Amino acid sequence: MEESGYESVLCVKPDVHVYRIPPRATNRGYRAAEWQLDQPSWSGRLRITAKGQMAYIKLEDRTSGELFAQAPVDQFPGTAVESVTDSSRYFVIRIEDGNGRRAFIGIGFGDRGDAFDFNVALQDHFKWVKQQCEFAKQAQNPDQGPKLDLGFKEGQTIKLNIANMKKKEGAAGNPRARPASTGGLSLLPPPPGGKTSTLIPPPGEQLAVGGSLTQPAVAPSSVGGAPVPWPQPKPATADIWGDFTKSTGSTSSQTQPGTGWVQF
């Protein structure tokens, strides 16, 4: 992967100490207890930057920002950055001057949280570098990746429960279709109380329909083989409504003013 042209900042810690460390006599690792921790050789600011795949640990002056030392890191964990065996706040880094000269120095943080952030910043950067390398390999050889076989194997079947699907569709609140009436028209029920009832008069009585009296129908009874009608009532000698109908017609007598009233 080619290095990008810009440099990003991964971590900044304002307080770091630099120590001179003795040569390592065995392969057991470095021990911070062997350093003169109360007499650091230099104190300043630490800044971790990244450019492409490379990370850089830079030791700078707190005020001016002048570079004191720089440690290029190509992998982590590795020989460029190592943890000590007796503490989590101290590390050994390999610095370079750009002319091929290298040296190992010890760095330490006064707070454990700063040491944790220093460690995590390097881990996240090289985890990202590893992912980018894998993506580049997959882009160059797309056929080498695993393929999913979604086809049915021999004798493999699936089941679809259509009954449950119909129940779910019915429970979703779909409106039921209204039955179509004959002739393509929808008949509405009559309003409450508007239904007319047909009264059947008892034998021997008459019904007034539209102001006229109607005779009841002849009962189809047979006596001696001939139809016998219902007994006919006698004609009424007087109007069945009496004086009620007469009073409604004579409205002129009700509207006449009485004695003593002034007519306008």
PDB file of N, CA, C and O in Angstrom, residues 130-200:
ATOM      1  N   LYS A 130      -4.014  -3.638   8.891  1.00  0.00           N
ATOM      2  CA  LYS A 130      -4.260  -5.041   8.546  1.00  0.00           C
ATOM      3  C   LYS A 130      -5.537  -5.193   7.730  1.00  0.00           C
ATOM      4  O   LYS A 130      -5.586  -5.953   6.747  1.00  0.00           O
ATOM      5  N   GLN A 131      -6.583  -4.472   8.079  1.00  0.00           N
ATOM      6  CA  GLN A 131      -7.832  -4.534   7.318  1.00  0.00           C
ATOM      7  C   GLN A 131      -7.655  -3.997   5.906  1.00  0.00           C
ATOM      8  O   GLN A 131      -8.175  -4.562   4.941  1.00  0.00           O
ATOM      9  N   GLN A 132      -6.886  -2.918   5.755  1.00  0.00           N
ATOM     10  CA  GLN A 132      -6.654  -2.363   4.428  1.00  0.00           C
ATOM     11  C   GLN A 132      -5.867  -3.336   3.547  1.00  0.00           C
ATOM     12  O   GLN A 132      -6.135  -3.439   2.341  1.00  0.00           O
ATOM     13  N   CYS A 133      -4.938  -4.051   4.127  1.00  0.00           N
ATOM     14  CA  CYS A 133      -4.190  -5.043   3.351  1.00  0.00           C
ATOM     15  C   CYS A 133      -5.093  -6.185   2.902  1.00  0.00           C
ATOM     16  O   CYS A 133      -4.979  -6.677   1.769  1.00  0.00           O
ATOM     17  N   GLU A 134      -5.999  -6.615   3.760  1.00  0.00           N
ATOM     18  CA  GLU A 134      -6.928  -7.690   3.381  1.00  0.00           C
ATOM     19  C   GLU A 134      -7.884  -7.231   2.290  1.00  0.00           C
ATOM     20  O   GLU A 134      -8.180  -7.984   1.353  1.00  0.00           O
ATOM     21  N   PHE A 135      -8.364  -6.009   2.366  1.00  0.00           N
ATOM     22  CA  PHE A 135      -9.250  -5.487   1.327  1.00  0.00           C
ATOM     23  C   PHE A 135      -8.532  -5.382  -0.011  1.00  0.00           C
ATOM     24  O   PHE A 135      -9.103  -5.660  -1.068  1.00  0.00           O
ATOM     25  N   ALA A 136      -7.254  -4.996   0.023  1.00  0.00           N
ATOM     26  CA  ALA A 136      -6.489  -4.892  -1.218  1.00  0.00           C
ATOM     27  C   ALA A 136      -6.276  -6.265  -1.852  1.00  0.00           C
ATOM     28  O   ALA A 136      -6.345  -6.418  -3.080  1.00  0.00           O
ATOM     29  N   LYS A 137      -6.036  -7.275  -1.035  1.00  0.00           N
ATOM     30  CA  LYS A 137      -5.864  -8.631  -1.574  1.00  0.00           C
ATOM     31  C   LYS A 137      -7.169  -9.147  -2.176  1.00  0.00           C
ATOM     32  O   LYS A 137      -7.172  -9.790  -3.233  1.00  0.00           O
ATOM     33  N   GLN A 138      -8.285  -8.895  -1.541  1.00  0.00           N
ATOM     34  CA  GLN A 138      -9.569  -9.337  -2.082  1.00  0.00           C
ATOM     35  C   GLN A 138      -9.915  -8.624  -3.378  1.00  0.00           C
ATOM     36  O   GLN A 138     -10.526  -9.200  -4.272  1.00  0.00           O
ATOM     37  N   ALA A 139      -9.522  -7.353  -3.500  1.00  0.00           N
ATOM     38  CA  ALA A 139      -9.794  -6.625  -4.736  1.00  0.00           C
ATOM     39  C   ALA A 139      -8.960  -7.146  -5.892  1.00  0.00           C
ATOM     40  O   ALA A 139      -9.410  -7.168  -7.046  1.00  0.00           O
ATOM     41  N   GLN A 140      -7.736  -7.596  -5.609  1.00  0.00           N
ATOM     42  CA  GLN A 140      -6.890  -8.137  -6.672  1.00  0.00           C
ATOM     43  C   GLN A 140      -7.319  -9.545  -7.087  1.00  0.00           C
ATOM     44  O   GLN A 140      -7.244  -9.902  -8.256  1.00  0.00           O
ATOM     45  N   ASN A 141      -7.774 -10.357  -6.143  1.00  0.00           N
ATOM     46  CA  ASN A 141      -8.191 -11.734  -6.426  1.00  0.00           C
ATOM     47  C   ASN A 141      -9.605 -11.953  -5.888  1.00  0.00           C
ATOM     48  O   ASN A 141      -9.789 -12.520  -4.806  1.00  0.00           O
ATOM     49  N   PRO A 142     -10.612 -11.458  -6.579  1.00  0.00           N
ATOM     50  CA  PRO A 142     -11.978 -11.609  -6.050  1.00  0.00           C
ATOM     51  C   PRO A 142     -12.490 -13.035  -6.085  1.00  0.00           C
ATOM     52  O   PRO A 142     -13.396 -13.391  -5.354  1.00  0.00           O
ATOM     53  N   ASP A 143     -11.927 -13.908  -6.957  1.00  0.00           N
ATOM     54  CA  ASP A 143     -12.423 -15.284  -7.075  1.00  0.00           C
ATOM     55  C   ASP A 143     -11.907 -16.192  -5.973  1.00  0.00           C
ATOM     56  O   ASP A 143     -12.379 -17.329  -5.832  1.00  0.00           O
ATOM     57  N   GLN A 144     -10.938 -15.742  -5.198  1.00  0.00           N
ATOM     58  CA  GLN A 144     -10.383 -16.606  -4.158  1.00  0.00           C
ATOM     59  C   GLN A 144     -11.177 -16.570  -2.861  1.00  0.00           C
ATOM     60  O   GLN A 144     -10.919 -17.356  -1.958  1.00  0.00           O
ATOM     61  N   GLY A 145     -12.135 -15.683  -2.754  1.00  0.00           N
ATOM     62  CA  GLY A 145     -12.930 -15.603  -1.537  1.00  0.00           C
ATOM     63  C   GLY A 145     -13.927 -16.742  -1.434  1.00  0.00           C
ATOM     64  O   GLY A 145     -14.251 -17.422  -2.423  1.00  0.00           O
ATOM     65  N   PRO A 146     -14.420 -17.031  -0.277  1.00  0.00           N
ATOM     66  CA  PRO A 146     -15.422 -18.093  -0.108  1.00  0.00           C
ATOM     67  C   PRO A 146     -16.729 -17.718  -0.772  1.00  0.00           C
ATOM     68  O   PRO A 146     -17.147 -16.565  -0.778  1.00  0.00           O
ATOM     69  N   LYS A 147     -17.359 -18.709  -1.381  1.00  0.00           N
ATOM     70  CA  LYS A 147     -18.627 -18.507  -2.075  1.00  0.00           C
ATOM     71  C   LYS A 147     -19.751 -19.206  -1.309  1.00  0.00           C
ATOM     72  O   LYS A 147     -19.560 -20.279  -0.750  1.00  0.00           O
ATOM     73  N   LEU A 148     -20.894 -18.613  -1.316  1.00  0.00           N
ATOM     74  CA  LEU A 148     -22.065 -19.178  -0.651  1.00  0.00           C
ATOM     75  C   LEU A 148     -22.839 -20.045  -1.637  1.00  0.00           C
ATOM     76  O   LEU A 148     -23.140 -19.615  -2.755  1.00  0.00           O
ATOM     77  N   ASP A 149     -23.141 -21.264  -1.220  1.00  0.00           N
ATOM     78  CA  ASP A 149     -23.926 -22.176  -2.036  1.00  0.00           C
ATOM     79  C   ASP A 149     -25.370 -22.097  -1.560  1.00  0.00           C
ATOM     80  O   ASP A 149     -25.731 -22.667  -0.523  1.00  0.00           O
ATOM     81  N   LEU A 150     -26.204 -21.372  -2.309  1.00  0.00           N
ATOM     82  CA  LEU A 150     -27.606 -21.180  -1.937  1.00  0.00           C
ATOM     83  C   LEU A 150     -28.538 -22.133  -2.662  1.00  0.00           C
ATOM     84  O   LEU A 150     -29.754 -22.006  -2.544  1.00  0.00           O
ATOM     85  N   GLY A 151     -28.010 -23.061  -3.440  1.00  0.00           N
ATOM     86  CA  GLY A 151     -28.849 -24.002  -4.183  1.00  0.00           C
ATOM     87  C   GLY A 151     -29.349 -25.133  -3.297  1.00  0.00           C
ATOM     88  O   GLY A 151     -28.762 -25.460  -2.252  1.00  0.00           O
ATOM     89  N   PHE A 152     -30.460 -25.776  -3.713  1.00  0.00           N
ATOM     90  CA  PHE A 152     -31.009 -26.911  -2.979  1.00  0.00           C
ATOM     91  C   PHE A 152     -30.166 -28.156  -3.256  1.00  0.00           C
ATOM     92  O   PHE A 152     -29.798 -28.430  -4.400  1.00  0.00           O
ATOM     93  N   LYS A 153     -29.890 -28.874  -2.182  1.00  0.00           N
ATOM     94  CA  LYS A 153     -29.178 -30.137  -2.332  1.00  0.00           C
ATOM     95  C   LYS A 153     -30.164 -31.237  -2.702  1.00  0.00           C
ATOM     96  O   LYS A 153     -31.376 -31.054  -2.643  1.00  0.00           O
ATOM     97  N   GLU A 154     -29.658 -32.349  -3.068  1.00  0.00           N
ATOM     98  CA  GLU A 154     -30.510 -33.440  -3.527  1.00  0.00           C
ATOM     99  C   GLU A 154     -31.376 -33.953  -2.376  1.00  0.00           C
ATOM    100  O   GLU A 154     -30.884 -34.303  -1.303  1.00  0.00           O
ATOM    101  N   GLY A 155     -32.701 -33.964  -2.619  1.00  0.00           N
ATOM    102  CA  GLY A 155     -33.637 -34.423  -1.602  1.00  0.00           C
ATOM    103  C   GLY A 155     -34.028 -33.363  -0.596  1.00  0.00           C
ATOM    104  O   GLY A 155     -34.848 -33.637   0.296  1.00  0.00           O
ATOM    105  N   GLN A 156     -33.517 -32.170  -0.701  1.00  0.00           N
ATOM    106  CA  GLN A 156     -33.847 -31.100   0.248  1.00  0.00           C
ATOM    107  C   GLN A 156     -35.124 -30.399  -0.177  1.00  0.00           C
ATOM    108  O   GLN A 156     -35.307 -30.083  -1.353  1.00  0.00           O
ATOM    109  N   THR A 157     -36.039 -30.202   0.751  1.00  0.00           N
ATOM    110  CA  THR A 157     -37.325 -29.553   0.467  1.00  0.00           C
ATOM    111  C   THR A 157     -37.568 -28.469   1.502  1.00  0.00           C
ATOM    112  O   THR A 157     -36.929 -28.430   2.567  1.00  0.00           O
ATOM    113  N   ILE A 158     -38.514 -27.602   1.187  1.00  0.00           N
ATOM    114  CA  ILE A 158     -38.942 -26.573   2.116  1.00  0.00           C
ATOM    115  C   ILE A 158     -40.454 -26.630   2.241  1.00  0.00           C
ATOM    116  O   ILE A 158     -41.151 -27.146   1.353  1.00  0.00           O
ATOM    117  N   LYS A 159     -40.981 -26.120   3.336  1.00  0.00           N
ATOM    118  CA  LYS A 159     -42.416 -26.110   3.601  1.00  0.00           C
ATOM    119  C   LYS A 159     -42.886 -24.676   3.762  1.00  0.00           C
ATOM    120  O   LYS A 159     -42.234 -23.862   4.408  1.00  0.00           O
ATOM    121  N   LEU A 160     -44.041 -24.395   3.185  1.00  0.00           N
ATOM    122  CA  LEU A 160     -44.681 -23.093   3.309  1.00  0.00           C
ATOM    123  C   LEU A 160     -46.039 -23.277   3.967  1.00  0.00           C
ATOM    124  O   LEU A 160     -46.880 -24.007   3.453  1.00  0.00           O
ATOM    125  N   ASN A 161     -46.266 -22.656   5.081  1.00  0.00           N
ATOM    126  CA  ASN A 161     -47.528 -22.746   5.798  1.00  0.00           C
ATOM    127  C   ASN A 161     -48.434 -21.625   5.284  1.00  0.00           C
ATOM    128  O   ASN A 161     -48.402 -20.494   5.763  1.00  0.00           O
ATOM    129  N   ILE A 162     -49.235 -21.956   4.271  1.00  0.00           N
ATOM    130  CA  ILE A 162     -50.087 -20.952   3.651  1.00  0.00           C
ATOM    131  C   ILE A 162     -51.265 -20.589   4.551  1.00  0.00           C
ATOM    132  O   ILE A 162     -51.765 -19.468   4.517  1.00  0.00           O
ATOM    133  N   ALA A 163     -51.727 -21.528   5.388  1.00  0.00           N
ATOM    134  CA  ALA A 163     -52.872 -21.245   6.260  1.00  0.00           C
ATOM    135  C   ALA A 163     -52.551 -20.110   7.220  1.00  0.00           C
ATOM    136  O   ALA A 163     -53.357 -19.200   7.425  1.00  0.00           O
ATOM    137  N   ASN A 164     -51.373 -20.133   7.806  1.00  0.00           N
ATOM    138  CA  ASN A 164     -51.001 -19.049   8.719  1.00  0.00           C
ATOM    139  C   ASN A 164     -50.850 -17.736   7.986  1.00  0.00           C
ATOM    140  O   ASN A 164     -51.150 -16.671   8.516  1.00  0.00           O
ATOM    141  N   MET A 165     -50.393 -17.787   6.734  1.00  0.00           N
ATOM    142  CA  MET A 165     -50.264 -16.554   5.964  1.00  0.00           C
ATOM    143  C   MET A 165     -51.627 -15.926   5.713  1.00  0.00           C
ATOM    144  O   MET A 165     -51.800 -14.716   5.789  1.00  0.00           O
ATOM    145  N   LYS A 166     -52.646 -16.763   5.406  1.00  0.00           N
ATOM    146  CA  LYS A 166     -53.995 -16.232   5.183  1.00  0.00           C
ATOM    147  C   LYS A 166     -54.566 -15.627   6.454  1.00  0.00           C
ATOM    148  O   LYS A 166     -55.232 -14.598   6.433  1.00  0.00           O
ATOM    149  N   LYS A 167     -54.288 -16.272   7.606  1.00  0.00           N
ATOM    150  CA  LYS A 167     -54.794 -15.735   8.867  1.00  0.00           C
ATOM    151  C   LYS A 167     -54.169 -14.375   9.166  1.00  0.00           C
ATOM    152  O   LYS A 167     -54.816 -13.456   9.615  1.00  0.00           O
ATOM    153  N   LYS A 168     -52.867 -14.246   8.906  1.00  0.00           N
ATOM    154  CA  LYS A 168     -52.206 -12.972   9.154  1.00  0.00           C
ATOM    155  C   LYS A 168     -52.741 -11.888   8.247  1.00  0.00           C
ATOM    156  O   LYS A 168     -52.899 -10.748   8.637  1.00  0.00           O
ATOM    157  N   GLU A 169     -53.011 -12.255   6.984  1.00  0.00           N
ATOM    158  CA  GLU A 169     -53.565 -11.257   6.078  1.00  0.00           C
ATOM    159  C   GLU A 169     -54.956 -10.824   6.518  1.00  0.00           C
ATOM    160  O   GLU A 169     -55.316  -9.645   6.436  1.00  0.00           O
ATOM    161  N   GLY A 170     -55.786 -11.772   7.017  1.00  0.00           N
ATOM    162  CA  GLY A 170     -57.118 -11.415   7.488  1.00  0.00           C
ATOM    163  C   GLY A 170     -57.075 -10.591   8.758  1.00  0.00           C
ATOM    164  O   GLY A 170     -57.918  -9.748   8.997  1.00  0.00           O
ATOM    165  N   ALA A 171     -56.067 -10.833   9.597  1.00  0.00           N
ATOM    166  CA  ALA A 171     -55.957 -10.080  10.846  1.00  0.00           C
ATOM    167  C   ALA A 171     -55.347  -8.714  10.664  1.00  0.00           C
ATOM    168  O   ALA A 171     -55.285  -7.927  11.588  1.00  0.00           O
ATOM    169  N   ALA A 172     -54.866  -8.417   9.467  1.00  0.00           N
ATOM    170  CA  ALA A 172     -54.222  -7.123   9.229  1.00  0.00           C
ATOM    171  C   ALA A 172     -55.212  -5.997   9.061  1.00  0.00           C
ATOM    172  O   ALA A 172     -54.837  -4.856   8.877  1.00  0.00           O
ATOM    173  N   GLY A 173     -56.529  -6.320   9.104  1.00  0.00           N
ATOM    174  CA  GLY A 173     -57.536  -5.269   9.011  1.00  0.00           C
ATOM    175  C   GLY A 173     -57.969  -4.971   7.596  1.00  0.00           C
ATOM    176  O   GLY A 173     -58.391  -3.854   7.313  1.00  0.00           O
ATOM    177  N   ASN A 174     -57.858  -5.955   6.690  1.00  0.00           N
ATOM    178  CA  ASN A 174     -58.323  -5.715   5.335  1.00  0.00           C
ATOM    179  C   ASN A 174     -59.836  -5.652   5.312  1.00  0.00           C
ATOM    180  O   ASN A 174     -60.517  -6.505   5.884  1.00  0.00           O
ATOM    181  N   PRO A 175     -60.433  -4.659   4.685  1.00  0.00           N
ATOM    182  CA  PRO A 175     -61.906  -4.564   4.645  1.00  0.00           C
ATOM    183  C   PRO A 175     -62.488  -5.681   3.797  1.00  0.00           C
ATOM    184  O   PRO A 175     -61.969  -6.022   2.735  1.00  0.00           O
ATOM    185  N   ARG A 176     -63.572  -6.276   4.325  1.00  0.00           N
ATOM    186  CA  ARG A 176     -64.236  -7.331   3.570  1.00  0.00           C
ATOM    187  C   ARG A 176     -65.059  -6.749   2.437  1.00  0.00           C
ATOM    188  O   ARG A 176     -65.650  -5.693   2.570  1.00  0.00           O
ATOM    189  N   ALA A 177     -65.065  -7.459   1.354  1.00  0.00           N
ATOM    190  CA  ALA A 177     -65.792  -6.996   0.171  1.00  0.00           C
ATOM    191  C   ALA A 177     -67.286  -7.061   0.426  1.00  0.00           C
ATOM    192  O   ALA A 177     -67.799  -8.027   0.992  1.00  0.00           O
ATOM    193  N   ARG A 178     -68.022  -6.043   0.028  1.00  0.00           N
ATOM    194  CA  ARG A 178     -69.469  -6.000   0.222  1.00  0.00           C
ATOM    195  C   ARG A 178     -70.130  -6.809  -0.874  1.00  0.00           C
ATOM    196  O   ARG A 178     -69.767  -6.712  -2.050  1.00  0.00           O
ATOM    197  N   PRO A 179     -71.079  -7.635  -0.517  1.00  0.00           N
ATOM    198  CA  PRO A 179     -71.733  -8.451  -1.549  1.00  0.00           C
ATOM    199  C   PRO A 179     -72.524  -7.576  -2.512  1.00  0.00           C
ATOM    200  O   PRO A 179     -73.228  -6.656  -2.124  1.00  0.00           O
ATOM    201  N   ALA A 180     -72.336  -7.866  -3.777  1.00  0.00           N
ATOM    202  CA  ALA A 180     -73.033  -7.106  -4.819  1.00  0.00           C
ATOM    203  C   ALA A 180     -74.462  -7.595  -4.939  1.00  0.00           C
ATOM    204  O   ALA A 180     -74.741  -8.784  -4.971  1.00  0.00           O
ATOM    205  N   SER A 181     -75.393  -6.665  -4.995  1.00  0.00           N
ATOM    206  CA  SER A 181     -76.799  -7.015  -5.127  1.00  0.00           C
ATOM    207  C   SER A 181     -77.138  -7.239  -6.586  1.00  0.00           C
ATOM    208  O   SER A 181     -76.371  -6.922  -7.490  1.00  0.00           O
ATOM    209  N   THR A 182     -78.312  -7.779  -6.803  1.00  0.00           N
ATOM    210  CA  THR A 182     -78.750  -8.053  -8.172  1.00  0.00           C
ATOM    211  C   THR A 182     -78.967  -6.754  -8.902  1.00  0.00           C
ATOM    212  O   THR A 182     -79.496  -5.794  -8.367  1.00  0.00           O
ATOM    213  N   GLY A 183     -78.534  -6.731 -10.135  1.00  0.00           N
ATOM    214  CA  GLY A 183     -78.697  -5.534 -10.941  1.00  0.00           C
ATOM    215  C   GLY A 183     -77.590  -4.518 -10.735  1.00  0.00           C
ATOM    216  O   GLY A 183     -77.619  -3.443 -11.303  1.00  0.00           O
ATOM    217  N   GLY A 184     -76.551  -4.865  -9.926  1.00  0.00           N
ATOM    218  CA  GLY A 184     -75.430  -3.969  -9.721  1.00  0.00           C
ATOM    219  C   GLY A 184     -75.711  -2.825  -8.760  1.00  0.00           C
ATOM    220  O   GLY A 184     -74.915  -1.908  -8.655  1.00  0.00           O
ATOM    221  N   LEU A 185     -76.853  -2.824  -8.016  1.00  0.00           N
ATOM    222  CA  LEU A 185     -77.186  -1.754  -7.081  1.00  0.00           C
ATOM    223  C   LEU A 185     -77.145  -2.283  -5.661  1.00  0.00           C
ATOM    224  O   LEU A 185     -77.487  -3.432  -5.401  1.00  0.00           O
ATOM    225  N   SER A 186     -76.738  -1.450  -4.764  1.00  0.00           N
ATOM    226  CA  SER A 186     -76.686  -1.822  -3.358  1.00  0.00           C
ATOM    227  C   SER A 186     -77.938  -1.310  -2.660  1.00  0.00           C
ATOM    228  O   SER A 186     -78.227  -0.113  -2.697  1.00  0.00           O
ATOM    229  N   LEU A 187     -78.689  -2.218  -2.032  1.00  0.00           N
ATOM    230  CA  LEU A 187     -79.934  -1.862  -1.371  1.00  0.00           C
ATOM    231  C   LEU A 187     -79.662  -1.531   0.077  1.00  0.00           C
ATOM    232  O   LEU A 187     -78.996  -2.287   0.779  1.00  0.00           O
ATOM    233  N   LEU A 188     -80.163  -0.392   0.515  1.00  0.00           N
ATOM    234  CA  LEU A 188     -79.992   0.022   1.896  1.00  0.00           C
ATOM    235  C   LEU A 188     -81.214  -0.375   2.699  1.00  0.00           C
ATOM    236  O   LEU A 188     -82.341  -0.355   2.197  1.00  0.00           O
ATOM    237  N   PRO A 189     -81.064  -0.733   3.953  1.00  0.00           N
ATOM    238  CA  PRO A 189     -82.226  -1.099   4.783  1.00  0.00           C
ATOM    239  C   PRO A 189     -83.059   0.135   5.068  1.00  0.00           C
ATOM    240  O   PRO A 189     -82.576   1.261   5.063  1.00  0.00           O
ATOM    241  N   PRO A 190     -84.358  -0.043   5.325  1.00  0.00           N
ATOM    242  CA  PRO A 190     -85.221   1.102   5.644  1.00  0.00           C
ATOM    243  C   PRO A 190     -84.833   1.714   6.966  1.00  0.00           C
ATOM    244  O   PRO A 190     -84.263   1.046   7.825  1.00  0.00           O
ATOM    245  N   PRO A 191     -85.075   3.003   7.157  1.00  0.00           N
ATOM    246  CA  PRO A 191     -84.739   3.643   8.434  1.00  0.00           C
ATOM    247  C   PRO A 191     -85.598   3.100   9.557  1.00  0.00           C
ATOM    248  O   PRO A 191     -86.682   2.560   9.344  1.00  0.00           O
ATOM    249  N   PRO A 192     -85.101   3.221  10.785  1.00  0.00           N
ATOM    250  CA  PRO A 192     -85.894   2.716  11.929  1.00  0.00           C
ATOM    251  C   PRO A 192     -87.194   3.478  12.052  1.00  0.00           C
ATOM    252  O   PRO A 192     -87.246   4.696  11.967  1.00  0.00           O
ATOM    253  N   GLY A 193     -88.258   2.737  12.273  1.00  0.00           N
ATOM    254  CA  GLY A 193     -89.564   3.350  12.459  1.00  0.00           C
ATOM    255  C   GLY A 193     -90.277   3.696  11.172  1.00  0.00           C
ATOM    256  O   GLY A 193     -91.393   4.185  11.192  1.00  0.00           O
ATOM    257  N   GLY A 194     -89.664   3.492  10.024  1.00  0.00           N
ATOM    258  CA  GLY A 194     -90.304   3.858   8.767  1.00  0.00           C
ATOM    259  C   GLY A 194     -90.994   2.709   8.083  1.00  0.00           C
ATOM    260  O   GLY A 194     -91.458   2.839   6.951  1.00  0.00           O
ATOM    261  N   LYS A 195     -90.988   1.559   8.710  1.00  0.00           N
ATOM    262  CA  LYS A 195     -91.602   0.372   8.094  1.00  0.00           C
ATOM    263  C   LYS A 195     -93.130   0.421   8.296  1.00  0.00           C
ATOM    264  O   LYS A 195     -93.606   0.639   9.400  1.00  0.00           O
ATOM    265  N   THR A 196     -93.838   0.233   7.229  1.00  0.00           N
ATOM    266  CA  THR A 196     -95.312   0.224   7.288  1.00  0.00           C
ATOM    267  C   THR A 196     -95.793  -1.184   7.506  1.00  0.00           C
ATOM    268  O   THR A 196     -95.261  -2.139   6.949  1.00  0.00           O
ATOM    269  N   SER A 197     -96.754  -1.313   8.335  1.00  0.00           N
ATOM    270  CA  SER A 197     -97.330  -2.631   8.634  1.00  0.00           C
ATOM    271  C   SER A 197     -98.709  -2.743   7.998  1.00  0.00           C
ATOM    272  O   SER A 197     -99.460  -1.782   7.923  1.00  0.00           O
ATOM    273  N   THR A 198     -98.998  -3.871   7.557  1.00  0.00           N
ATOM    274  CA  THR A 198    -100.293  -4.152   6.930  1.00  0.00           C
ATOM    275  C   THR A 198    -101.230  -4.744   7.968  1.00  0.00           C
ATOM    276  O   THR A 198    -100.908  -5.785   8.560  1.00  0.00           O
ATOM    277  N   LEU A 199    -102.350  -4.064   8.208  1.00  0.00           N
ATOM    278  CA  LEU A 199    -103.313  -4.522   9.198  1.00  0.00           C
ATOM    279  C   LEU A 199    -104.398  -5.331   8.513  1.00  0.00           C
ATOM    280  O   LEU A 199    -104.964  -4.905   7.498  1.00  0.00           O
ATOM    281  N   ILE A 200    -104.670  -6.469   9.070  1.00  0.00           N
ATOM    282  CA  ILE A 200    -105.740  -7.322   8.549  1.00  0.00           C
ATOM    283  C   ILE A 200    -106.945  -7.153   9.460  1.00  0.00           C
ATOM    284  O   ILE A 200    -106.861  -7.419  10.658  1.00  0.00           O
TER     285      ILE A 200
END
